[in-house]
Every structure is written in structure tokens, then in C-alpha cells.
Coordinates of C-alpha atoms in Angstrom, one line a residue:
Chain A
X1 CA 149.1 93.9 152.6
X2 CA 149.9 92.2 149.4
X3 CA 148.6 92.5 146.4
X4 CA 147.8 90.4 143.7
X5 CA 149.2 91.7 140.7
X6 CA 147.9 92.6 137.1
X7 CA 150.0 90.9 134.3
X8 CA 152.2 94.5 133.4
X9 CA 152.5 94.2 136.9
X10 CA 154.9 91.9 137.3
X11 CA 158.4 94.6 136.8
X12 CA 156.3 95.4 139.8
X13 CA 156.0 92.1 141.9
X14 CA 158.8 90.5 140.8
X15 CA 160.4 93.5 142.9
X16 CA 158.0 93.3 145.7
X17 CA 158.7 89.4 146.3
X18 CA 162.4 90.1 146.2
X19 CA 162.3 92.4 149.3
X20 CA 159.5 89.8 150.8
X21 CA 162.1 86.4 150.5
X22 CA 164.5 89.7 152.1
X23 CA 162.9 90.1 154.5
X24 CA 162.4 86.3 155.8
X25 CA 166.3 85.3 155.4
X26 CA 168.5 85.1 158.0
X27 CA 170.9 88.9 157.7
X28 CA 171.8 91.4 159.6
X29 CA 168.5 93.8 160.0
X30 CA 170.7 97.1 158.9
X31 CA 171.3 94.7 155.5
X32 CA 168.5 94.0 154.4
X33 CA 166.8 97.4 155.8
X34 CA 169.3 99.6 153.4
X35 CA 168.5 96.4 150.0
X36 CA 165.1 97.4 150.7
X37 CA 165.3 100.3 150.6
X38 CA 166.7 100.9 147.4
X39 CA 164.5 98.0 146.6
X40 CA 161.1 100.1 146.7
X41 CA 162.3 103.4 145.6
X42 CA 162.9 101.1 142.6
X43 CA 159.6 99.8 142.9
X44 CA 158.9 104.0 142.9
X45 CA 160.6 104.2 140.1
X46 CA 159.2 101.5 138.3
X47 CA 155.5 102.0 138.9
X48 CA 155.6 105.5 137.9
X49 CA 157.3 104.7 134.3
X50 CA 154.3 102.3 134.0
X51 CA 151.3 103.9 134.9
X52 CA 152.9 107.5 133.3
X53 CA 152.2 105.6 129.8
X54 CA 149.6 102.5 130.2
X55 CA 147.1 101.8 127.9
X56 CA 143.9 101.5 127.4
X57 CA 143.0 98.0 128.0
X58 CA 146.0 98.3 130.7
X59 CA 143.4 101.1 132.4
X60 CA 140.3 98.8 131.9
X61 CA 142.4 96.1 134.3
X62 CA 143.5 98.6 137.1
X63 CA 139.6 99.5 136.8
X64 CA 138.7 96.2 137.2
X65 CA 141.9 95.0 139.6
X66 CA 140.5 93.0 143.0
X67 CA 141.5 95.3 145.1
X68 CA 140.0 98.4 144.0
X69 CA 138.2 100.3 146.4
X70 CA 134.8 100.1 146.4
X71 CA 131.4 102.3 147.1
X72 CA 131.3 100.8 150.7
X73 CA 135.0 101.9 151.2
X74 CA 134.4 105.7 150.3
X75 CA 131.5 105.9 152.3
X76 CA 133.9 104.7 155.2
X77 CA 136.0 106.5 154.8
X78 CA 134.9 109.5 153.4
X79 CA 131.6 110.2 154.7
X80 CA 130.0 110.4 158.1
X81 CA 126.9 109.4 160.4
X82 CA 126.2 107.0 157.4
X83 CA 122.1 105.4 156.9
X84 CA 121.3 102.9 153.9
X85 CA 117.8 103.5 153.2
X86 CA 116.7 100.3 151.9
X87 CA 114.0 99.4 149.9
X88 CA 112.6 100.2 146.2
X89 CA 108.9 100.6 147.8
X90 CA 107.7 98.7 145.1
X91 CA 109.0 95.4 145.0
X92 CA 112.1 95.5 146.4
X93 CA 115.8 96.3 147.6
X94 CA 118.4 95.6 144.6
X95 CA 121.5 95.0 146.8
X96 CA 123.7 95.7 143.2
X97 CA 123.1 99.9 144.7
X98 CA 123.3 101.1 147.8
X99 CA 121.6 104.2 148.7
X100 CA 121.3 106.4 152.4
X101 CA 122.2 109.4 154.2
X102 CA 125.4 111.0 155.9
X103 CA 126.6 113.9 156.6
X104 CA 129.9 115.2 155.2
X105 CA 131.9 117.9 156.9
X106 CA 128.5 118.4 159.3
X107 CA 125.7 119.0 156.0
X108 CA 123.8 116.3 155.2
X109 CA 123.9 114.7 151.7
X110 CA 122.6 111.4 149.7
X111 CA 124.9 108.9 148.8
X112 CA 123.9 106.4 146.1
X113 CA 125.9 103.8 144.2
X114 CA 126.4 100.7 142.6
X115 CA 128.2 98.0 145.4
X116 CA 129.9 95.3 142.9
X117 CA 130.7 93.3 146.7
X118 CA 134.0 92.1 148.3
X119 CA 134.0 88.7 149.4
X120 CA 132.1 85.6 147.1
X121 CA 129.1 85.9 149.2
X122 CA 128.7 89.1 149.0
X123 CA 129.4 89.7 145.1
X124 CA 126.6 86.7 144.8
X125 CA 124.7 88.5 147.1
X126 CA 125.7 91.9 145.3
X127 CA 125.2 90.4 142.4
X128 CA 128.4 91.9 141.3
X129 CA 127.3 95.6 141.0
X130 CA 124.5 94.1 138.3
X131 CA 121.5 96.4 139.4
X132 CA 118.1 94.8 138.4
X133 CA 115.3 97.2 138.0
X134 CA 114.1 97.7 141.6
X135 CA 118.0 99.4 142.1
X136 CA 117.6 102.2 139.8
X137 CA 113.6 102.5 141.3
X138 CA 115.3 102.6 144.6
X139 CA 117.7 105.3 143.4
X140 CA 115.6 108.0 142.4
X141 CA 113.6 106.9 145.3
X142 CA 116.3 108.1 147.4
X143 CA 116.9 111.2 144.8
X144 CA 113.6 112.2 145.1
X145 CA 113.8 112.1 149.3
X146 CA 117.1 114.7 148.6
X147 CA 115.2 116.8 146.6
X148 CA 112.6 116.7 149.4
X149 CA 114.8 117.7 151.8
X150 CA 116.8 119.4 150.4
X151 CA 120.9 117.4 150.3
X152 CA 122.9 117.4 147.4
X153 CA 122.8 113.5 145.5
X154 CA 126.6 112.3 145.0
X155 CA 126.6 109.4 142.8
X156 CA 129.5 106.8 143.1
X157 CA 129.1 104.6 139.3
X158 CA 131.1 100.9 139.1
X159 CA 129.3 98.7 136.9
X160 CA 129.3 96.2 134.7
X161 CA 126.0 96.7 133.2
X162 CA 122.8 96.6 134.1
X163 CA 121.5 92.7 134.5
X164 CA 120.6 90.8 132.4
X165 CA 117.7 88.5 132.9
X166 CA 114.4 87.5 132.5
X167 CA 113.2 88.8 135.6
X168 CA 114.9 92.7 134.7
X169 CA 112.6 92.5 131.6
X170 CA 109.4 91.9 133.7
X171 CA 109.6 94.3 136.2
X172 CA 110.9 96.9 133.6
X173 CA 114.3 97.5 133.1
X174 CA 114.0 99.9 130.1
X175 CA 111.4 101.9 132.0
X176 CA 113.2 101.7 135.3
X177 CA 116.6 103.1 134.1
X178 CA 114.4 106.1 131.3
X179 CA 112.7 107.4 134.2
X180 CA 115.8 107.8 136.1
X181 CA 117.2 110.4 133.4
X182 CA 114.2 111.8 132.6
X183 CA 114.3 112.0 137.0
X184 CA 118.1 113.4 137.1
X185 CA 118.0 115.7 134.3
X186 CA 115.1 117.7 136.7
X187 CA 116.0 116.6 139.8
X188 CA 116.0 120.0 142.4
X189 CA 119.0 119.7 144.0
X190 CA 122.9 119.2 142.8
X191 CA 124.0 115.5 142.0
X192 CA 127.4 115.0 142.2
X193 CA 128.8 111.9 139.7
X194 CA 131.9 109.8 140.3
X195 CA 132.8 106.4 138.5
X196 CA 134.9 105.4 140.5
X197 CA 135.6 101.4 138.7
X198 CA 133.3 100.4 135.6
X199 CA 130.9 102.9 133.8
X200 CA 128.6 100.1 132.0
X201 CA 126.4 100.9 129.5
X202 CA 122.3 102.3 131.3
X203 CA 123.0 100.7 134.3
X204 CA 126.4 103.0 133.9
X205 CA 123.3 106.5 133.1
X206 CA 121.2 105.6 135.3
X207 CA 123.1 107.5 137.9
X208 CA 124.7 109.4 136.3
X209 CA 123.6 112.6 135.3
X210 CA 124.1 116.0 137.1
X211 CA 125.6 119.2 137.0
X212 CA 129.5 117.5 137.7
X213 CA 130.1 114.1 136.3
X214 CA 134.0 113.3 136.9
X215 CA 135.8 110.0 136.6
X216 CA 138.9 108.3 138.2
X217 CA 141.6 108.6 136.2
X218 CA 141.6 105.0 135.3
X219 CA 138.2 104.3 135.2
X220 CA 136.2 103.3 132.7
X221 CA 133.0 104.7 131.0
X222 CA 131.3 103.4 127.8
X223 CA 128.6 102.1 126.4
X224 CA 128.3 98.8 126.4
X225 CA 131.4 96.6 128.9
X226 CA 134.4 96.0 126.2
X227 CA 133.2 92.3 126.2
X228 CA 129.5 93.4 125.0
X229 CA 130.4 96.1 122.6
X230 CA 132.9 93.2 120.8
X231 CA 130.1 90.5 120.4
X232 CA 127.8 93.0 118.9
X233 CA 130.1 94.6 116.1
X234 CA 132.6 92.1 116.0
X235 CA 130.2 89.3 117.0
X236 CA 133.2 88.1 119.0
X237 CA 133.2 88.6 122.4
X238 CA 137.5 87.9 122.5
X239 CA 137.8 91.1 120.6
X240 CA 137.0 93.1 123.7
X241 CA 140.7 94.7 124.1
X242 CA 140.1 96.5 120.4
X243 CA 136.6 97.2 121.1
X244 CA 138.0 98.6 124.3
X245 CA 140.8 100.7 122.2
X246 CA 137.7 102.0 119.3
X247 CA 135.5 103.6 122.6
X248 CA 138.4 105.6 124.1
X249 CA 137.2 104.5 127.3
X250 CA 139.7 106.2 129.2
X251 CA 139.0 109.9 131.2
X252 CA 141.6 111.1 129.5
X253 CA 140.1 110.7 126.1
X254 CA 136.1 110.7 127.7
X255 CA 137.8 114.5 129.2
X256 CA 139.3 115.6 125.6
X257 CA 135.4 114.9 124.1
X258 CA 133.9 117.3 126.4
X259 CA 131.5 114.4 128.1
X260 CA 132.7 114.1 131.5
X261 CA 133.8 117.4 133.8
X262 CA 136.9 117.0 135.1
X263 CA 139.6 113.5 136.2
X264 CA 140.3 113.5 140.1
X265 CA 144.5 112.3 139.9
X266 CA 144.7 108.4 141.6
X267 CA 148.1 107.8 144.0
X268 CA 150.8 105.8 142.2
X269 CA 149.8 102.7 141.3
X270 CA 146.2 103.0 141.5
X271 CA 143.3 103.4 143.6
X272 CA 143.8 100.4 145.8
X273 CA 147.6 101.0 146.2
X274 CA 146.6 103.9 148.4
X275 CA 142.2 104.4 149.7
X276 CA 143.4 106.7 152.7
X277 CA 144.9 109.2 149.2
X278 CA 142.1 108.2 147.2
X279 CA 139.3 108.8 149.9
X280 CA 141.3 112.1 150.8
X281 CA 141.3 113.5 147.1
X282 CA 138.0 112.2 146.5
X283 CA 137.3 113.9 149.5
X284 CA 138.2 117.1 148.7
X285 CA 136.7 117.1 144.8
X286 CA 133.4 116.4 146.0
X287 CA 134.2 119.7 148.7
X288 CA 135.2 121.6 145.7
X289 CA 132.1 120.8 143.9
X290 CA 129.5 121.3 146.1
X291 CA 131.0 124.2 146.7
X292 CA 130.6 125.5 142.8
X293 CA 127.2 123.9 143.2
X294 CA 125.8 126.5 146.1
X295 CA 126.8 129.2 144.8
X296 CA 124.3 129.1 142.3
X297 CA 120.7 129.1 142.8
X298 CA 118.6 126.7 141.9
X299 CA 117.2 127.4 139.0
X300 CA 121.1 128.5 137.6
X301 CA 121.6 125.3 138.1
X302 CA 119.3 123.5 136.4
X303 CA 120.2 126.0 133.4
X304 CA 123.2 124.7 133.8
X305 CA 122.7 121.3 133.8
X306 CA 120.6 121.1 130.7
X307 CA 122.7 123.5 128.6
X308 CA 125.9 120.7 129.7
X309 CA 123.0 117.2 128.7
X310 CA 122.2 119.5 125.6
X311 CA 125.5 120.0 124.7
X312 CA 126.0 115.7 124.0
X313 CA 126.8 115.1 120.9
X314 CA 125.9 118.7 119.9
X315 CA 126.3 119.2 115.9
X316 CA 126.0 122.5 114.5
Chain B
X1 CA 110.3 77.1 110.0
X2 CA 112.9 76.5 107.5
X3 CA 111.4 73.9 104.1
X4 CA 113.4 71.2 103.2
X5 CA 114.4 72.6 100.1
X6 CA 115.3 75.5 101.2
X7 CA 118.1 73.8 103.1
X8 CA 119.7 72.0 99.5
X9 CA 119.1 75.3 97.7
X10 CA 123.0 77.3 97.0
X11 CA 123.5 79.8 100.1
X12 CA 123.1 83.2 96.8
X13 CA 119.8 81.3 96.3
X14 CA 118.8 81.0 99.7
X15 CA 117.2 84.1 101.6
X16 CA 117.0 84.6 105.0
X17 CA 114.0 86.7 105.3
X18 CA 116.7 88.9 108.3
X19 CA 118.7 89.5 106.0
X20 CA 117.2 90.8 103.2
X21 CA 118.7 94.4 102.5
X22 CA 114.8 95.9 102.2
X23 CA 112.3 95.0 105.6
X24 CA 109.9 95.8 102.5
X25 CA 110.1 92.8 100.0
X26 CA 109.4 94.1 95.9
X27 CA 107.9 93.5 93.3
X28 CA 104.2 92.8 92.8
X29 CA 104.1 89.7 94.7
X30 CA 105.2 89.5 97.5
X31 CA 105.5 86.7 100.5
X32 CA 104.8 87.4 103.4
X33 CA 108.2 86.0 105.9
X34 CA 105.4 85.4 109.1
X35 CA 103.1 82.9 107.0
X36 CA 104.8 82.9 102.9
X37 CA 101.6 84.0 101.9
X38 CA 101.9 85.3 98.3
X39 CA 99.9 88.4 98.4
X40 CA 99.7 90.9 95.6
X41 CA 101.6 94.7 96.5
X42 CA 99.4 97.5 96.3
X43 CA 97.1 94.7 98.6
X44 CA 99.9 94.9 101.0
X45 CA 100.4 98.5 100.8
X46 CA 96.8 99.6 101.1
X47 CA 97.0 96.9 104.6
X48 CA 100.1 99.3 105.9
X49 CA 102.5 96.6 105.4
X50 CA 100.3 94.3 107.8
X51 CA 99.7 90.6 106.3
X52 CA 96.6 89.9 104.5
X53 CA 96.1 86.1 105.3
X54 CA 98.0 86.1 109.3
X55 CA 98.3 89.8 110.0
X56 CA 101.6 89.8 110.0
X57 CA 103.5 93.5 111.2
X58 CA 105.4 93.6 108.4
X59 CA 109.3 95.9 109.6
X60 CA 108.5 99.2 107.2
X61 CA 110.7 102.3 107.0
X62 CA 110.9 105.7 108.4
X63 CA 109.6 107.2 104.8
X64 CA 106.9 104.7 104.8
X65 CA 106.0 105.1 108.6
X66 CA 105.2 109.2 107.5
X67 CA 103.2 108.2 104.8
X68 CA 100.8 106.1 106.8
X69 CA 100.7 109.0 109.7
X70 CA 100.9 112.0 107.7
X71 CA 98.2 113.7 105.7
X72 CA 98.7 113.1 101.8
X73 CA 102.2 112.1 102.4
X74 CA 103.2 115.6 102.7
X75 CA 105.7 116.6 105.9
X76 CA 107.9 118.9 106.3
X77 CA 111.7 117.3 107.0
X78 CA 113.1 118.8 110.9
X79 CA 117.5 119.3 110.9
X80 CA 117.3 117.3 107.5
X81 CA 120.8 118.2 106.5
X82 CA 122.4 117.7 109.9
X83 CA 125.8 114.5 109.0
X84 CA 126.5 112.2 110.6
X85 CA 130.2 112.4 113.5
X86 CA 132.7 110.2 113.9
X87 CA 133.8 111.1 116.6
X88 CA 135.7 109.0 117.7
X89 CA 137.9 107.4 114.4
X90 CA 136.1 104.5 115.5
X91 CA 137.2 101.1 113.6
X92 CA 136.0 97.6 114.0
X93 CA 135.8 95.0 111.0
X94 CA 135.1 98.6 109.2
X95 CA 135.5 102.4 109.6
X96 CA 132.4 103.9 111.2
X97 CA 132.8 106.6 108.4
X98 CA 132.2 103.7 105.7
X99 CA 129.0 102.1 107.3
X100 CA 127.6 105.8 107.3
X101 CA 128.7 105.8 103.9
X102 CA 127.1 102.0 103.3
X103 CA 124.1 102.9 104.5
X104 CA 123.3 106.0 103.3
X105 CA 124.1 104.5 99.8
X106 CA 122.1 101.6 100.0
X107 CA 118.9 103.1 101.3
X108 CA 119.2 106.7 100.6
X109 CA 118.7 107.8 104.4
X110 CA 121.2 110.8 105.8
X111 CA 120.6 108.6 109.3
X112 CA 119.0 107.0 111.4
X113 CA 116.0 108.9 112.2
X114 CA 113.2 111.3 110.0
X115 CA 112.4 114.0 112.1
X116 CA 109.0 116.4 110.6
X117 CA 106.2 118.0 111.5
X118 CA 103.0 118.0 108.8
X119 CA 98.8 117.6 109.4
X120 CA 96.9 114.9 111.1
X121 CA 93.4 114.6 110.2
X122 CA 94.3 118.2 109.6
X123 CA 95.7 118.6 112.7
X124 CA 99.3 120.0 113.0
X125 CA 101.7 117.7 114.8
X126 CA 105.2 116.3 115.2
X127 CA 106.7 113.4 114.4
X128 CA 110.2 111.0 114.7
X129 CA 110.9 107.9 113.1
X130 CA 113.4 106.0 113.7
X131 CA 114.9 103.3 109.9
X132 CA 116.2 100.4 111.1
X133 CA 117.4 100.1 108.0
X134 CA 120.2 102.2 108.8
X135 CA 122.8 100.7 110.9
X136 CA 120.3 99.2 112.9
X137 CA 118.2 102.0 113.9
X138 CA 121.0 103.0 115.8
X139 CA 121.1 105.7 118.4
X140 CA 124.5 108.3 118.0
X141 CA 124.7 111.6 118.3
X142 CA 123.1 112.6 114.4
X143 CA 119.7 110.6 115.6
X144 CA 119.9 111.9 118.9
X145 CA 119.9 115.8 118.1
X146 CA 116.7 115.1 115.5
X147 CA 115.1 113.8 117.8
X148 CA 116.3 116.4 120.1
X149 CA 115.0 119.2 117.4
X150 CA 111.8 117.6 116.8
X151 CA 110.4 117.5 120.5
X152 CA 111.7 121.2 121.4
X153 CA 110.0 122.5 117.6
X154 CA 107.0 121.2 119.5
X155 CA 107.8 123.3 121.9
X156 CA 108.2 126.5 120.1
X157 CA 105.3 125.6 118.2
X158 CA 102.7 124.0 120.9
X159 CA 102.2 121.1 118.8
X160 CA 101.9 117.5 120.3
X161 CA 104.5 114.5 119.4
X162 CA 104.6 111.1 118.3
X163 CA 108.0 108.6 117.6
X164 CA 107.5 106.0 116.1
X165 CA 110.6 103.9 117.5
X166 CA 113.2 101.3 115.5
X167 CA 116.4 100.8 117.2
X168 CA 118.8 97.9 118.2
X169 CA 120.0 100.7 120.8
X170 CA 122.8 103.0 121.7
X171 CA 125.7 103.6 118.8
X172 CA 128.6 101.4 119.7
X173 CA 130.4 103.6 117.4
X174 CA 130.0 106.6 118.8
X175 CA 130.1 105.0 122.6
X176 CA 129.3 107.3 125.3
X177 CA 128.4 109.4 122.7
X178 CA 125.7 107.3 121.8
X179 CA 125.2 106.5 125.6
X180 CA 125.0 110.0 126.7
X181 CA 121.6 110.7 123.8
X182 CA 119.8 108.7 126.2
X183 CA 120.0 111.4 128.5
X184 CA 119.7 114.0 126.1
X185 CA 116.3 112.7 124.4
X186 CA 114.8 112.5 128.3
X187 CA 116.0 116.2 129.3
X188 CA 114.3 117.7 126.1
X189 CA 110.7 115.0 127.0
X190 CA 110.6 116.8 129.8
X191 CA 110.5 119.6 128.9
X192 CA 107.6 118.8 126.4
X193 CA 106.0 117.8 129.4
X194 CA 106.7 120.9 130.8
X195 CA 104.9 122.7 127.7
X196 CA 102.1 120.4 128.2
X197 CA 102.4 119.6 125.5
X198 CA 101.3 114.9 124.7
X199 CA 104.4 112.7 123.7
X200 CA 103.0 109.9 121.8
X201 CA 105.8 106.6 122.2
X202 CA 105.3 103.7 118.9
X203 CA 106.6 101.1 119.7
X204 CA 107.4 99.2 116.4
X205 CA 109.6 96.1 115.7
X206 CA 112.0 95.8 117.0
X207 CA 114.1 98.1 119.9
X208 CA 116.4 97.2 122.4
X209 CA 119.1 98.5 124.7
X210 CA 119.4 102.4 124.9
X211 CA 116.4 103.9 122.5
X212 CA 114.0 101.5 125.2
X213 CA 116.1 102.8 128.0
X214 CA 115.1 106.3 127.1
X215 CA 113.0 107.6 125.0
X216 CA 110.6 104.5 124.0
X217 CA 109.6 103.8 127.1
X218 CA 109.4 108.3 128.4
X219 CA 105.8 108.5 126.1
X220 CA 102.5 110.0 128.4
X221 CA 100.8 107.2 126.4
X222 CA 102.8 104.1 125.2
X223 CA 101.6 102.5 122.2
X224 CA 102.8 98.9 120.7
X225 CA 102.1 97.1 117.7
X226 CA 101.3 93.7 117.9
X227 CA 103.9 91.1 118.2
X228 CA 106.8 94.4 118.3
X229 CA 109.8 92.8 120.4
X230 CA 111.5 95.2 123.1
X231 CA 113.3 95.2 125.5
X232 CA 116.6 96.0 127.5
X233 CA 119.0 93.1 126.5
X234 CA 118.5 91.3 124.0
X235 CA 117.6 87.5 124.6
X236 CA 120.4 85.7 123.4
X237 CA 122.3 87.8 125.9
X238 CA 119.9 86.3 128.4
X239 CA 120.0 83.2 127.7
X240 CA 123.8 83.1 127.7
X241 CA 123.7 85.0 130.9
X242 CA 120.3 82.9 132.8
X243 CA 121.0 79.4 130.8
X244 CA 117.3 79.0 131.1
X245 CA 114.6 78.5 127.7
X246 CA 113.3 82.6 127.4
X247 CA 109.6 81.9 127.6
X248 CA 107.5 81.8 124.2
X249 CA 106.3 85.8 123.8
X250 CA 109.5 86.9 125.6
X251 CA 109.4 90.3 125.2
X252 CA 107.0 90.5 122.2
X253 CA 104.0 93.5 122.7
X254 CA 101.7 91.0 123.8
X255 CA 104.3 90.7 127.6
X256 CA 104.7 93.9 128.1
X257 CA 101.1 94.7 127.9
X258 CA 101.1 92.1 130.7
X259 CA 103.3 93.4 132.7
X260 CA 102.2 96.9 132.8
X261 CA 104.8 98.3 130.6
X262 CA 103.2 99.6 128.0
X263 CA 98.5 101.2 127.6
X264 CA 97.8 98.7 124.4
X265 CA 99.3 97.2 121.6
X266 CA 97.0 98.4 118.8
X267 CA 97.1 97.5 114.9
X268 CA 99.4 99.5 112.9
X269 CA 96.2 100.8 110.7
X270 CA 94.5 101.4 113.7
X271 CA 97.6 103.6 114.2
X272 CA 96.7 107.4 113.0
X273 CA 93.5 107.0 113.6
X274 CA 94.2 105.8 117.8
X275 CA 96.8 108.5 118.3
X276 CA 94.6 111.4 116.5
X277 CA 91.9 110.3 118.9
X278 CA 94.5 110.3 121.8
X279 CA 95.7 113.5 121.7
X280 CA 92.6 115.1 121.0
X281 CA 91.5 114.1 124.3
X282 CA 95.6 115.1 125.9
X283 CA 95.2 118.8 123.8
X284 CA 92.2 119.8 123.3
X285 CA 92.7 123.1 123.8
X286 CA 94.9 124.1 120.7
X287 CA 95.3 127.6 118.7
X288 CA 96.1 126.7 115.7
X289 CA 97.4 129.6 114.1

């Protein structure tokens, strides 16, 4: 499979190119193989070096990588027996948020997450993962369904933010997001939140309150997208890189601030380099979290959740 | 509408109402930023800074709000001493710390919200009021905390809770800490609801982003002042995204009322009476200590 490489990955792409050239050359197969092997080793070495030292902006780029696995990939690779449940029962069905029931290790779960879309047509249909109020309302409906039928909720966050449109305002973007915060903070079933790509603003938080908040190693999470923050604070959206740095939006900084609970390691070179491995790591994480939640009765679970929410930015 | 002579004035004389340090015009005679009518200061004060000519609701600060709400301007503050924390060591064109001290020096308030309790027509209530002149009324950790503390004070003392919001949204300079205040304020309001105590959310011009999408929209009753502008995304960003001219009155109180987001529009001069009446119905039995 050929990857599209990010600018900072140029040394890797050059080596990959060399391998490709070798493979199409007329040399002896065993000679080619030994050269390919040593180039592959070199690639691993360079990738390790690059990825052990990513800047915040480079992490933003990985989080937005065109091949970054999406919610729909994880549904397929981690869960079984998925049925999509559509519609908010009020106005419509938002395609930027997918929700549905599935089984995980034989037990029912409710899955809710953003889907940015794969090809151009899909991306447009999914509005690049930017939900309108119906998406949040569908999410709230499904959370309550999960509560009613005693299954845990697992959410996957990957959105640049809520969609800034006229209709979104007419149909109450603010109210829809606010209502979800209210629902999630007291939902009587476990909520496991995973930020897989971009966690942008209220559109992310609208499915982001729960008992365990974890981030993939190269995902990002902030009050506004770097571009939006730059245009608000610097009055210049081209300052996005400065804004990303200032907001400390990467997983390691946010863990240090105790705003998230855990960082989930990604395969070498990012989740997109090995979706299978990423899914299996995620699957282990979900198992572990569900087990932790199931060891508490509901009122303890809610107390712990409440304590966590109240600890955000608490000042003594 | 800009008058022709405004355009030829040198910039240091020209006054853009948006850029004035105080939303309340100073001096004995003051002009309405909407209709430019010159109004006698004490008349304006008496009329709660609603223009006596055109009815425009001039923006007022948090202390002013409290003075119109609590009987005899008497109230006790809650968590007043909490100080802003620079969680991220944030710096844009200026340091966050410097922006904070500038705001403090400019308006002599410690943060973008005041929380307090006092009597309203002899009935005890808890209220919070946002201060737009303090970093655009933005919600960071202190605003979230002071709001939450006020809610729990109301829960403890079994009192109704009122919030006068005006805010540009979650504060960028505290990034995710600010975003999470949305969850915190919403969770606190759940506990108020659990205790069967009413929350009256008063929307005043303007409210956007993270404050609109959390506490402001979660009132048991949502009241807006006339022509207050309230939305999730600011009109400029929407216009740039959808590339369509926004309809007249977009995101104004009347728009919110039409689209079902608020219960009613109430002029500022009638707010106290209206809130008292609503609370009397929602929370009729109260154990006056």
C-alpha cells in the first residue's frame, strides 16, 4: 500500500521510493531482497527517531492524516454485529455522527462517533465530520437507549468542530450541545470516551463526557481548532501552528494537566501505518475500561464521574 | 450608520462604540450607541440603561446587573477571591497573565463573573452575572468554578438560582481547561435540578460558543433581553463558511424565540419582577430561615 507522506516524513518517503525503484529493477531477486531489507531497517530506525520527537504541529498533521483510521474502520475491526441506528426522531439524521449497537467480546455496547468520510463523495455526505444539531440529538437519544437497556456507551471523537451554518443556529446548535453535556454527566451507564483524531471544540465535547477519557498518542483536543483559535486570538488564521503550540493540545500535555486519563500508544509511524494493530490495542483498552467500570455499582460510577468533572480546572 | 464627518475625523477622535473601554457612556449627558440620542445620565440609570428614545439595551457590567437585581443593591459575594490561573503558560501576541492584569486594572474586577446571594423582593436567591469587559466575558477555570460554587451554594441553602450571561465563549487562553468548564457547569446544574430548585437563565447581549452551548441554554426558563445576540458560531465565521448573506435579525432574541430556544423576551426594566414571579411559581414552597 502506498501512503501519502507528511512533509516531515520526507526521509521516510525517499527510502520507500528507493524500495519501489529496486523492486521494479532488473537485478537479481536475492540482491534486491537484501537491499530492501536493509532499507526497511533504515525506515524503521528513521521513523522511530522522527516519531519519538514530534512537535505539536507535527502531531496535528498526523491527527489529520488523510489515511488516519476513522470510526467506521474501528467499528469493523473491533466490534461485531453492528447495527446503525439512525435519526434524532425530531428533524433528521446527521451523517457526521454515526451511532449504533454492536457486541464487544459477546456483550452489547452502544457505539457513537464522528465519521469524517473516506472519498470525496462520502466526505461531503458526512460534512467532513462536522455535525449539525441532529447529530448531537441522535447521540443523546442513543445514550438514553443505552441507559434504558443497560449497555455501556463507547464514543469515538474525530471532528474539526460543530458545523458553522445558518440552519445549525436555527435548530439550536448551542442547546443540542448543552443538553448532551447534561445527559452525559448523569447517564446511568458507563461511558468510555476515546479521542482518535481531532477533538475540536464543543462538537467534540458533545459526545465527550464520561468515566474514562483517553486519547490516541497522536490525537489532539482543544477548545477550538488551531485555525479558529488563531483567527480569534491572533486575528490571523495562518497562525494556526502558533495556536496549536499555545493550546498544548496534544495527548501528553493534556495528560499532564489531568484533563485526560490515559494515552493509548499508536503503532510506529501512527495509527494509519497499521490499522490492525491499532485496533487490537484499542480493543485491549476498551476491555480494560469496561471491566473497571463494571466493578463499580451505578451510584459509585456516577460519583466518580461527578468528581472527575468537578476536578477540571478546579482551583483550591 | 457612520456619519460623513466621522470619516474625516482623525482616528484618535473618532469613537467606535465597540472599542470604547466601557460599555456605559460616561458623563452627565450620554449618547445611545444605537440611535445617538443624547440622554440625561440619571434618566438612563433610572431606566436600567435602556435608551429612553429607541429602547436599545445598552450593555452593562456585572455589578450594574447585581445592583438592579438585588434589593437595595445588597448582596454577599461567593468565591470572590479565586484568582485566575495560567494553566498553559499561554502566550499569543501578549501573555495571558498580562491580559488578565490589564483587565483587572481596567475595570477593577478580578474575573469575568460575579457570584452572589442576596434578597430579591425579600426572597433569598443566588445569582451569577458575567462581566463582558473582562476578556469578553470568556469562561475559563475561574468562571466555571465561581458559577459552580454559586450553584452549589444554592443547592446547600435550597435557593433558586439566576444567571445573567454575556460572553464570547470558552476562553482560548485556557484551551481544554475552558472547554471542560462547559461539562462542569452543566453537571452542577443537574444537581440543582435534582434538588428541585429552579435555574433562570437570562441571556444578555452577546453570548456565543462555549457559554451558549452549556449553562446559558440550560435554564428551566430561558429569558432573553430584547435584541440580544446569541448563538454558537459568530456571524462572521458562518458568513465565511456558507458564503451567503445572513438573514436580518439572525441570532437575535426574536430569532431565538421564533426557533424555540427561549421562553420569552423581557425588557431589562421588567426582569426583576418577572424573575421573581417565575420563581414564585416554580419554587413556591421555601423554608425561609
